[in-house]
Amino acid sequence: MKRNESPLLDAYFVQNMHRIFDPIPVPIILVNKETEIMVINEDFAEYLGHTRDELIGKKVNLIDPNTRFPYVFKSKRPEIAYKHKFSNGHTALVHRIPVLDDDGEVLYGFGMVIFDDLKNLQEVLERNKLLEGKLSIYQEELKNIRGAKYSWDTIIGNSLVMQRVKVMASKSAKTDSNVLIMGESGTGKELFAHAIHNDSKRFDGPFVKINCAAIPKDLLESELFGYEEGAFTGAKKQGKIGKFELANGGTIFLDEIGDMPLDMQVKILRVLQEREIERIGSNKTIPVDCRIIAATNRNLLERIRENEFREDLYYRLNVINIEVPPLRERKEDIELLSLKLMEKLSNSLGHYVSNITVEALECLKAYNWPGNIRELENIIERAINMVDNETIELFHLPQYILVKNQNIYTEIPKIQNLKEAVEEVEKTTISNCLIAVQHNKLKAAKLLGISRTSLYEKIEKYKLL
């Protein structure tokens, strides 16, 4: 057998690779682009409960139905330290790495089990105390809690209206002025707040967010401003620091500010004017240096007319106004959004779906999207769960979208009353006949096979004079 034939059939190649892999005391596997097992060391074969001869040449999914090698080959991205449960019940941390050629096509897949028992990992961490690694983890967790996660790249959309909004938002990032982001629920207002912070000079400071509508009125003040020890019954012994103090040196994002109670609006106005706060139970003022970004899906001018929102606070917040358009006003972005959502959700769901038919896409574009991008994400996730292959088709979409867009997938003929249909044909026939005989009614009656009296009656009935 020639050396340049398939490695799966090349005994010399397999033998030498096993000589390399067998002494390595961790499970290792090499599969070809068809996910057939080419090389597997004794450690891995034993771990899977088979002999090596039983495994060589078989597709890896026949041995382990939970394998993600097919997904890694399609995404062409490695999975490092990925938690995986094997079909034999073992749970381990594994690497899966696609090996690509010069054209970016998959040649092989390399796999390795790092820890074949997650308890071993915990023992290693405890034994070596890995203080530096733990500190890094804690810092990352703190960043997730107090930092902004999204950037301009996260905000998907090439439509003209979105380009204009992005330009306005990016300009606002260069200043320290207050920003008011307006838009319907589900349009991505929070993403803009994150991106503005990350692109500002405060990017390395905290990004603290609070939903003004989600916190009960009697708890909102303590959340925003904190409290001293013994300030009220049930207060923590050591007191509590508020969101404004946490955001010092960074940005505070007040989401759903249109639902903030009036008495709290007064206190927010004071913070904006004086740049200082007072904890509950204290008469000591604390200076705060934080930028305010607020967002709402309410019409604040209407709220002002209804005496539900303070006009002076509105003008303090509305220094830079950013209006995020609803999805129905930028339907040209739906295709790009759908593809990005498919990529994101496929990765989290472990079900790779990369295509959508023209018919399904047109149906999505015809829909009005009251729930905006949040609703689109929900629809895409549902469709991914329904798909058996890699393509979202029309019948994978929910019925309520199909019903609202029936003309997209079926042409329903107009149903006409039978009597009306007969009269319409009769009227057209008589009219055409009269034109043909130059309105000679005697000739017309003969051609139509009716009496002249009947013809006169029908001419009057259909107003053909």
Short mmCIF file of C-alpha atoms in Angstrom, two decimals:
data_model
loop_
_atom_site.label_atom_id
_atom_site.label_comp_id
_atom_site.label_asym_id
_atom_site.label_seq_id
_atom_site.Cartn_x
_atom_site.Cartn_y
_atom_site.Cartn_z
CA MET A 1 0.00 0.00 0.00
CA LYS A 2 1.33 3.45 -0.93
CA ARG A 3 2.14 5.93 1.80
CA ASN A 4 0.09 8.69 0.20
CA GLU A 5 -3.17 6.75 0.44
CA SER A 6 -5.76 7.46 3.16
CA PRO A 7 -4.13 7.44 6.61
CA LEU A 8 -7.06 5.35 7.82
CA LEU A 9 -5.83 2.50 5.62
CA ASP A 10 -2.10 3.15 6.06
CA ALA A 11 -0.98 0.68 8.71
CA TYR A 12 2.50 2.19 8.81
CA PHE A 13 1.09 5.65 9.60
CA VAL A 14 -1.32 4.31 12.25
CA GLN A 15 1.36 2.20 13.91
CA ASN A 16 3.77 5.10 14.21
CA MET A 17 1.12 7.50 15.46
CA HIS A 18 0.15 5.00 18.14
CA ARG A 19 3.80 4.79 19.18
CA ILE A 20 3.70 8.54 19.71
CA PHE A 21 0.30 8.71 21.42
CA ASP A 22 0.37 5.59 23.66
CA PRO A 23 3.07 6.80 26.09
CA ILE A 24 1.16 10.05 26.68
CA PRO A 25 -0.85 9.46 29.88
CA VAL A 26 -4.01 11.26 28.72
CA PRO A 27 -6.75 10.05 26.33
CA ILE A 28 -6.01 11.23 22.75
CA ILE A 29 -7.89 10.72 19.48
CA LEU A 30 -7.42 11.72 15.83
CA VAL A 31 -10.32 11.56 13.35
CA ASN A 32 -10.49 12.30 9.63
CA LYS A 33 -12.81 14.84 7.99
CA GLU A 34 -15.53 12.16 7.83
CA THR A 35 -15.20 11.83 11.66
CA GLU A 36 -13.84 8.28 11.28
CA ILE A 37 -11.39 7.30 14.02
CA MET A 38 -7.87 7.13 12.56
CA VAL A 39 -5.76 7.00 15.72
CA ILE A 40 -6.73 6.49 19.36
CA ASN A 41 -4.34 5.72 22.20
CA GLU A 42 -4.83 2.90 24.67
CA ASP A 43 -5.84 5.31 27.45
CA PHE A 44 -8.78 6.63 25.43
CA ALA A 45 -9.89 3.20 24.19
CA GLU A 46 -9.91 1.91 27.76
CA TYR A 47 -11.73 5.06 28.95
CA LEU A 48 -14.48 4.40 26.37
CA GLY A 49 -14.69 0.73 27.34
CA HIS A 50 -13.50 -0.74 24.01
CA THR A 51 -10.42 -2.27 22.50
CA ARG A 52 -8.52 -0.16 20.00
CA ASP A 53 -9.23 -2.60 17.17
CA GLU A 54 -12.98 -2.17 17.80
CA LEU A 55 -12.69 1.59 17.39
CA ILE A 56 -10.34 2.16 14.43
CA GLY A 57 -12.28 3.04 11.26
CA LYS A 58 -15.62 3.66 12.97
CA LYS A 59 -17.39 7.02 12.95
CA VAL A 60 -16.92 8.65 16.32
CA ASN A 61 -20.67 9.29 16.78
CA LEU A 62 -21.27 5.51 16.73
CA ILE A 63 -19.06 5.23 19.80
CA ASP A 64 -20.15 8.43 21.50
CA PRO A 65 -23.51 9.84 20.29
CA ASN A 66 -22.82 13.01 22.31
CA THR A 67 -19.70 13.86 20.30
CA ARG A 68 -19.38 17.46 19.08
CA PHE A 69 -16.76 16.80 16.39
CA PRO A 70 -19.35 17.32 13.59
CA TYR A 71 -20.23 20.71 15.09
CA VAL A 72 -16.54 21.67 15.46
CA PHE A 73 -15.93 20.73 11.82
CA LYS A 74 -18.82 22.92 10.66
CA SER A 75 -17.89 25.90 12.85
CA LYS A 76 -14.14 25.37 12.16
CA ARG A 77 -13.47 26.68 15.65
CA PRO A 78 -11.73 24.75 18.43
CA GLU A 79 -13.46 23.97 21.71
CA ILE A 80 -10.98 24.30 24.55
CA ALA A 81 -11.59 22.85 28.03
CA TYR A 82 -15.17 22.01 27.04
CA LYS A 83 -17.28 20.10 29.58
CA HIS A 84 -18.49 16.88 27.93
CA LYS A 85 -20.57 13.94 29.13
CA PHE A 86 -19.66 10.71 27.36
CA SER A 87 -22.26 8.07 26.59
CA ASN A 88 -20.70 5.78 29.22
CA GLY A 89 -21.65 8.31 31.91
CA HIS A 90 -18.20 9.88 32.44
CA THR A 91 -18.01 13.68 32.54
CA ALA A 92 -14.71 15.27 31.54
CA LEU A 93 -13.02 18.42 30.29
CA VAL A 94 -11.91 17.98 26.69
CA HIS A 95 -10.20 19.79 23.83
CA ARG A 96 -11.55 19.43 20.26
CA ILE A 97 -9.40 21.08 17.63
CA PRO A 98 -10.10 21.13 13.86
CA VAL A 99 -6.94 20.89 11.70
CA LEU A 100 -7.41 23.01 8.55
CA ASP A 101 -5.59 23.08 5.22
CA ASP A 102 -4.30 26.22 3.47
CA ASP A 103 -7.78 26.87 2.03
CA GLY A 104 -9.43 26.72 5.44
CA GLU A 105 -11.02 23.28 4.86
CA VAL A 106 -11.06 20.62 7.57
CA LEU A 107 -8.44 17.84 7.24
CA TYR A 108 -8.54 16.18 10.66
CA GLY A 109 -9.92 16.56 14.14
CA PHE A 110 -7.71 16.24 17.21
CA GLY A 111 -9.24 15.47 20.58
CA MET A 112 -7.83 15.16 24.07
CA VAL A 113 -9.31 14.58 27.51
CA ILE A 114 -7.73 16.98 29.99
CA PHE A 115 -9.42 15.70 33.12
CA ASP A 116 -11.32 12.43 32.93
CA ASP A 117 -12.94 13.18 36.28
CA LEU A 118 -13.91 16.74 37.25
CA LYS A 119 -13.12 15.90 40.87
CA ASN A 120 -9.49 15.55 39.80
CA LEU A 121 -9.56 19.11 38.52
CA GLN A 122 -10.83 20.36 41.87
CA GLU A 123 -8.09 18.42 43.67
CA VAL A 124 -5.43 19.92 41.43
CA LEU A 125 -6.76 23.42 42.06
CA GLU A 126 -6.80 22.87 45.81
CA ARG A 127 -3.44 21.08 45.93
CA ASN A 128 -1.58 23.72 43.98
CA LYS A 129 -3.69 26.56 45.37
CA LEU A 130 -3.51 28.36 41.97
CA LEU A 131 -4.04 31.69 43.68
CA GLU A 132 -3.17 33.66 40.58
CA GLY A 133 -5.64 31.71 38.47
CA LYS A 134 -8.38 32.09 41.08
CA LEU A 135 -7.72 35.82 41.33
CA SER A 136 -8.06 36.08 37.54
CA ILE A 137 -11.38 34.23 37.72
CA TYR A 138 -12.66 36.50 40.46
CA GLN A 139 -11.58 39.58 38.53
CA GLU A 140 -13.41 38.30 35.45
CA GLU A 141 -16.53 37.61 37.50
CA LEU A 142 -16.35 41.11 38.99
CA LYS A 143 -16.03 42.55 35.48
CA ASN A 144 -19.11 40.60 34.40
CA ILE A 145 -21.03 41.99 37.36
CA ARG A 146 -19.78 45.56 37.16
CA GLY A 147 -18.56 45.87 33.58
CA ALA A 148 -20.10 46.48 30.17
CA LYS A 149 -20.19 43.36 27.98
CA TYR A 150 -21.18 44.74 24.59
CA SER A 151 -19.46 46.88 21.97
CA TRP A 152 -20.42 48.45 18.62
CA ASP A 153 -19.73 45.10 16.91
CA THR A 154 -22.50 43.56 19.00
CA ILE A 155 -25.08 45.93 17.54
CA ILE A 156 -26.09 44.30 14.25
CA GLY A 157 -27.53 46.35 11.42
CA ASN A 158 -26.38 47.95 8.16
CA SER A 159 -29.59 49.81 7.33
CA LEU A 160 -29.31 53.55 6.82
CA VAL A 161 -31.39 54.30 9.92
CA MET A 162 -29.14 52.10 12.11
CA GLN A 163 -25.97 53.62 10.68
CA ARG A 164 -27.25 57.07 11.65
CA VAL A 165 -28.10 55.94 15.18
CA LYS A 166 -24.68 54.30 15.60
CA VAL A 167 -22.94 57.49 14.46
CA MET A 168 -24.91 59.57 16.96
CA ALA A 169 -24.23 57.05 19.77
CA SER A 170 -20.49 56.85 18.99
CA LYS A 171 -20.26 60.66 19.15
CA SER A 172 -21.98 60.63 22.54
CA ALA A 173 -19.32 58.18 23.80
CA LYS A 174 -16.64 60.86 23.38
CA THR A 175 -18.25 63.19 25.92
CA ASP A 176 -19.38 63.01 29.55
CA SER A 177 -22.87 64.39 28.90
CA ASN A 178 -25.98 62.54 30.04
CA VAL A 179 -27.60 60.30 27.43
CA LEU A 180 -31.27 59.36 27.06
CA ILE A 181 -31.88 56.26 24.94
CA MET A 182 -35.45 55.85 23.73
CA GLY A 183 -37.08 52.98 21.90
CA GLU A 184 -39.62 50.20 22.11
CA SER A 185 -39.05 47.17 24.29
CA GLY A 186 -36.70 44.65 22.68
CA THR A 187 -34.91 47.06 20.31
CA GLY A 188 -31.52 46.77 22.03
CA LYS A 189 -31.33 49.95 24.13
CA GLU A 190 -29.11 48.27 26.72
CA LEU A 191 -26.62 47.23 24.04
CA PHE A 192 -26.17 50.88 23.11
CA ALA A 193 -25.59 51.80 26.76
CA HIS A 194 -22.87 49.13 27.07
CA ALA A 195 -21.22 50.18 23.80
CA ILE A 196 -21.21 53.89 24.74
CA HIS A 197 -19.50 53.09 28.06
CA ASN A 198 -16.93 50.77 26.46
CA ASP A 199 -16.06 53.43 23.88
CA SER A 200 -15.77 56.24 26.44
CA LYS A 201 -12.85 57.45 28.53
CA ARG A 202 -14.56 55.68 31.47
CA PHE A 203 -14.25 52.26 29.80
CA ASP A 204 -11.99 50.88 32.56
CA GLY A 205 -14.38 52.10 35.26
CA PRO A 206 -17.46 50.26 36.54
CA PHE A 207 -20.65 49.96 34.49
CA VAL A 208 -23.53 49.62 36.93
CA LYS A 209 -27.06 48.99 35.70
CA ILE A 210 -30.37 49.09 37.51
CA ASN A 211 -33.90 48.48 36.23
CA CYS A 212 -36.07 51.18 37.77
CA ALA A 213 -39.27 49.27 36.97
CA ALA A 214 -38.17 45.93 38.42
CA ILE A 215 -37.39 47.11 41.97
CA PRO A 216 -40.25 47.85 44.41
CA LYS A 217 -40.74 51.53 45.19
CA ASP A 218 -39.80 51.17 48.88
CA LEU A 219 -36.49 49.42 48.01
CA LEU A 220 -35.41 51.61 45.10
CA GLU A 221 -33.89 54.39 47.24
CA SER A 222 -31.71 51.97 49.22
CA GLU A 223 -30.59 50.29 45.99
CA LEU A 224 -29.59 53.59 44.42
CA PHE A 225 -28.13 55.43 47.41
CA GLY A 226 -27.35 52.73 49.99
CA TYR A 227 -27.94 52.98 53.72
CA GLU A 228 -26.11 53.19 57.05
CA GLU A 229 -26.11 50.58 59.79
CA GLY A 230 -29.45 50.55 61.65
CA ALA A 231 -31.13 52.88 59.14
CA PHE A 232 -34.31 50.79 59.24
CA THR A 233 -35.61 47.47 60.48
CA GLY A 234 -33.93 44.65 58.61
CA ALA A 235 -30.97 46.75 57.48
CA LYS A 236 -27.64 44.92 57.27
CA LYS A 237 -25.40 45.44 60.26
CA GLN A 238 -22.59 46.90 58.21
CA GLY A 239 -24.88 49.05 56.04
CA LYS A 240 -24.90 48.89 52.26
CA ILE A 241 -23.25 50.78 49.45
CA GLY A 242 -25.63 52.08 46.74
CA LYS A 243 -25.44 51.83 42.95
CA PHE A 244 -24.30 55.44 42.54
CA GLU A 245 -21.30 54.84 44.79
CA LEU A 246 -20.52 51.59 43.00
CA ALA A 247 -20.55 53.48 39.70
CA ASN A 248 -18.10 56.12 40.92
CA GLY A 249 -15.53 56.74 38.15
CA GLY A 250 -17.67 54.92 35.63
CA THR A 251 -21.23 54.85 34.27
CA ILE A 252 -24.61 54.15 35.83
CA PHE A 253 -27.33 52.87 33.49
CA LEU A 254 -30.86 53.68 34.66
CA ASP A 255 -33.06 51.39 32.60
CA GLU A 256 -36.83 51.99 32.36
CA ILE A 257 -36.45 55.40 33.97
CA GLY A 258 -39.91 56.36 32.67
CA ASP A 259 -41.37 54.11 35.38
CA MET A 260 -39.42 55.67 38.24
CA PRO A 261 -41.67 57.05 41.07
CA LEU A 262 -41.96 60.85 41.25
CA ASP A 263 -40.43 61.16 44.72
CA MET A 264 -37.36 59.27 43.54
CA GLN A 265 -37.10 61.47 40.45
CA VAL A 266 -36.54 64.45 42.76
CA LYS A 267 -33.56 62.72 44.36
CA ILE A 268 -32.09 61.74 40.99
CA LEU A 269 -32.39 65.38 39.91
CA ARG A 270 -30.39 66.40 42.98
CA VAL A 271 -27.63 63.94 42.10
CA LEU A 272 -27.48 65.38 38.59
CA GLN A 273 -27.28 68.93 39.93
CA GLU A 274 -25.00 68.49 42.94
CA ARG A 275 -23.02 65.38 41.98
CA GLU A 276 -23.42 63.98 45.48
CA ILE A 277 -25.63 61.50 47.32
CA GLU A 278 -26.75 60.75 50.88
CA ARG A 279 -27.18 57.25 52.20
CA ILE A 280 -30.42 56.45 54.02
CA GLY A 281 -29.93 57.14 57.73
CA SER A 282 -27.04 59.53 57.16
CA ASN A 283 -26.74 63.34 56.86
CA LYS A 284 -23.29 63.08 55.34
CA THR A 285 -23.01 63.82 51.64
CA ILE A 286 -20.82 61.62 49.45
CA PRO A 287 -19.48 63.07 46.18
CA VAL A 288 -19.96 60.82 43.17
CA ASP A 289 -18.41 61.07 39.74
CA CYS A 290 -20.43 58.93 37.36
CA ARG A 291 -21.98 59.43 33.98
CA ILE A 292 -25.70 58.75 33.67
CA ILE A 293 -27.17 56.87 30.74
CA ALA A 294 -30.93 56.43 30.98
CA ALA A 295 -33.30 54.41 28.82
CA THR A 296 -37.05 54.09 28.47
CA ASN A 297 -39.72 52.63 26.20
CA ARG A 298 -42.19 55.26 27.42
CA ASN A 299 -43.07 58.54 25.73
CA LEU A 300 -41.68 60.87 28.39
CA LEU A 301 -43.40 63.96 26.96
CA GLU A 302 -46.75 62.22 27.45
CA ARG A 303 -45.68 61.19 30.96
CA ILE A 304 -44.87 64.84 31.68
CA ARG A 305 -48.34 65.93 30.48
CA GLU A 306 -49.84 63.25 32.75
CA ASN A 307 -47.76 64.57 35.69
CA GLU A 308 -45.98 61.20 35.94
CA PHE A 309 -42.51 62.49 35.02
CA ARG A 310 -40.71 65.67 36.02
CA GLU A 311 -40.04 68.08 33.17
CA ASP A 312 -36.82 69.40 34.77
CA LEU A 313 -35.45 65.86 35.08
CA TYR A 314 -36.36 65.15 31.46
CA TYR A 315 -34.29 68.09 30.22
CA ARG A 316 -31.39 67.16 32.52
CA LEU A 317 -31.31 63.63 31.12
CA ASN A 318 -32.09 64.49 27.52
CA VAL A 319 -28.79 66.19 26.71
CA ILE A 320 -28.03 63.65 24.01
CA ASN A 321 -31.07 61.81 22.69
CA ILE A 322 -30.69 58.48 20.91
CA GLU A 323 -33.78 56.88 19.40
CA VAL A 324 -33.33 53.19 18.61
CA PRO A 325 -35.65 52.28 15.70
CA PRO A 326 -38.08 49.36 15.96
CA LEU A 327 -37.36 46.33 13.81
CA ARG A 328 -40.30 47.05 11.49
CA GLU A 329 -38.54 50.27 10.43
CA ARG A 330 -35.32 48.48 9.46
CA LYS A 331 -36.49 45.25 7.89
CA GLU A 332 -33.47 45.19 5.60
CA ASP A 333 -31.48 44.17 8.72
CA ILE A 334 -33.62 41.07 9.38
CA GLU A 335 -31.50 38.74 7.22
CA LEU A 336 -28.23 39.73 8.89
CA LEU A 337 -29.82 39.63 12.35
CA SER A 338 -31.27 36.18 11.67
CA LEU A 339 -27.90 34.80 10.55
CA LYS A 340 -26.11 36.25 13.59
CA LEU A 341 -28.78 34.92 15.93
CA MET A 342 -28.53 31.47 14.30
CA GLU A 343 -24.78 31.47 14.89
CA LYS A 344 -25.16 32.61 18.51
CA LEU A 345 -28.00 30.22 19.38
CA SER A 346 -26.48 27.25 17.53
CA ASN A 347 -23.42 27.60 19.71
CA SER A 348 -25.41 27.73 22.94
CA LEU A 349 -27.93 25.03 21.96
CA GLY A 350 -25.34 22.67 20.42
CA HIS A 351 -27.45 22.31 17.26
CA TYR A 352 -25.72 23.82 14.23
CA VAL A 353 -28.14 25.65 11.92
CA SER A 354 -26.61 28.00 9.35
CA ASN A 355 -29.20 28.56 6.59
CA ILE A 356 -32.69 29.94 6.11
CA THR A 357 -34.79 29.61 2.97
CA VAL A 358 -35.81 32.62 0.90
CA GLU A 359 -39.49 31.92 1.63
CA ALA A 360 -38.92 31.82 5.40
CA LEU A 361 -36.84 34.98 5.26
CA GLU A 362 -39.49 36.82 3.23
CA CYS A 363 -42.10 35.75 5.77
CA LEU A 364 -39.97 37.20 8.58
CA LYS A 365 -39.56 40.45 6.64
CA ALA A 366 -43.33 40.74 6.07
CA TYR A 367 -44.12 40.41 9.78
CA ASN A 368 -44.59 43.58 11.87
CA TRP A 369 -42.43 42.56 14.92
CA PRO A 370 -44.19 44.13 17.93
CA GLY A 371 -41.58 42.42 20.15
CA ASN A 372 -38.66 43.62 18.00
CA ILE A 373 -35.27 41.84 18.14
CA ARG A 374 -36.17 40.02 21.34
CA GLU A 375 -39.13 38.45 19.53
CA LEU A 376 -36.96 37.61 16.49
CA GLU A 377 -34.45 35.84 18.74
CA ASN A 378 -37.28 33.85 20.30
CA ILE A 379 -38.55 32.83 16.83
CA ILE A 380 -35.06 31.79 15.65
CA GLU A 381 -34.45 29.75 18.81
CA ARG A 382 -37.79 27.99 18.37
CA ALA A 383 -37.00 27.24 14.72
CA ILE A 384 -33.54 25.82 15.59
CA ASN A 385 -35.21 23.42 17.99
CA MET A 386 -37.61 22.32 15.22
CA VAL A 387 -34.96 21.86 12.49
CA ASP A 388 -33.65 18.38 11.69
CA ASN A 389 -30.88 19.51 9.35
CA GLU A 390 -29.11 22.87 8.92
CA THR A 391 -31.81 25.00 7.29
CA ILE A 392 -34.76 26.91 8.72
CA GLU A 393 -37.74 26.52 6.39
CA LEU A 394 -41.16 28.15 6.25
CA PHE A 395 -42.92 25.41 8.22
CA HIS A 396 -40.44 25.83 11.10
CA LEU A 397 -41.87 29.29 11.83
CA PRO A 398 -44.74 29.65 14.35
CA GLN A 399 -48.30 29.59 13.06
CA TYR A 400 -49.15 33.14 14.14
CA ILE A 401 -46.45 34.54 11.83
CA LEU A 402 -47.61 32.38 8.92
CA VAL A 403 -51.24 33.40 9.43
CA LYS A 404 -50.33 37.09 9.35
CA ASN A 405 -48.39 36.52 6.12
CA GLN A 406 -50.54 34.04 4.21
CA ASN A 407 -49.74 35.65 0.87
CA ILE A 408 -46.11 34.64 1.34
CA TYR A 409 -46.70 30.90 1.33
CA THR A 410 -50.06 30.36 -0.32
CA GLU A 411 -52.24 32.24 -2.76
CA ILE A 412 -55.80 32.20 -1.40
CA PRO A 413 -58.30 32.97 -4.18
CA LYS A 414 -61.03 35.51 -3.57
CA ILE A 415 -64.34 33.72 -3.02
CA GLN A 416 -67.24 35.45 -4.87
CA ASN A 417 -70.97 35.00 -4.47
CA LEU A 418 -72.24 32.80 -7.37
CA LYS A 419 -75.02 35.20 -8.38
CA GLU A 420 -72.59 38.11 -8.47
CA ALA A 421 -70.16 36.08 -10.56
CA VAL A 422 -72.88 35.19 -13.11
CA GLU A 423 -74.04 38.80 -13.34
CA GLU A 424 -70.46 40.00 -13.85
CA VAL A 425 -69.97 37.59 -16.77
CA GLU A 426 -73.36 38.55 -18.23
CA LYS A 427 -72.58 42.26 -18.02
CA THR A 428 -69.18 41.83 -19.69
CA THR A 429 -70.62 39.65 -22.49
CA ILE A 430 -73.44 42.09 -23.33
CA SER A 431 -71.06 45.05 -23.24
CA ASN A 432 -68.59 43.35 -25.60
CA CYS A 433 -71.42 42.33 -27.97
CA LEU A 434 -72.84 45.88 -28.17
CA ILE A 435 -69.39 47.23 -29.02
CA ALA A 436 -68.94 44.59 -31.72
CA VAL A 437 -72.26 45.47 -33.49
CA GLN A 438 -71.81 49.20 -32.94
CA HIS A 439 -74.76 49.22 -30.52
CA ASN A 440 -77.24 47.75 -33.01
CA LYS A 441 -79.59 46.26 -30.47
CA LEU A 442 -81.47 44.02 -32.93
CA LYS A 443 -78.21 42.38 -34.04
CA ALA A 444 -77.01 42.17 -30.47
CA ALA A 445 -80.19 40.41 -29.32
CA LYS A 446 -79.89 37.86 -32.15
CA LEU A 447 -76.21 37.18 -31.40
CA LEU A 448 -76.91 36.82 -27.69
CA GLY A 449 -79.93 34.57 -28.28
CA ILE A 450 -82.35 36.66 -26.25
CA SER A 451 -85.36 38.86 -27.09
CA ARG A 452 -84.89 42.56 -27.73
CA THR A 453 -87.06 43.28 -24.65
CA SER A 454 -84.76 41.20 -22.45
CA LEU A 455 -81.73 42.96 -23.91
CA TYR A 456 -83.19 46.40 -23.06
CA GLU A 457 -83.90 45.25 -19.49
CA LYS A 458 -80.32 44.03 -19.01
CA ILE A 459 -78.85 47.18 -20.56
CA GLU A 460 -80.81 49.24 -18.05
CA LYS A 461 -79.93 46.88 -15.19
CA TYR A 462 -76.20 47.05 -15.85
CA LYS A 463 -76.29 50.72 -16.90
CA LEU A 464 -74.69 50.01 -20.27
CA LEU A 465 -76.32 52.95 -22.05
#
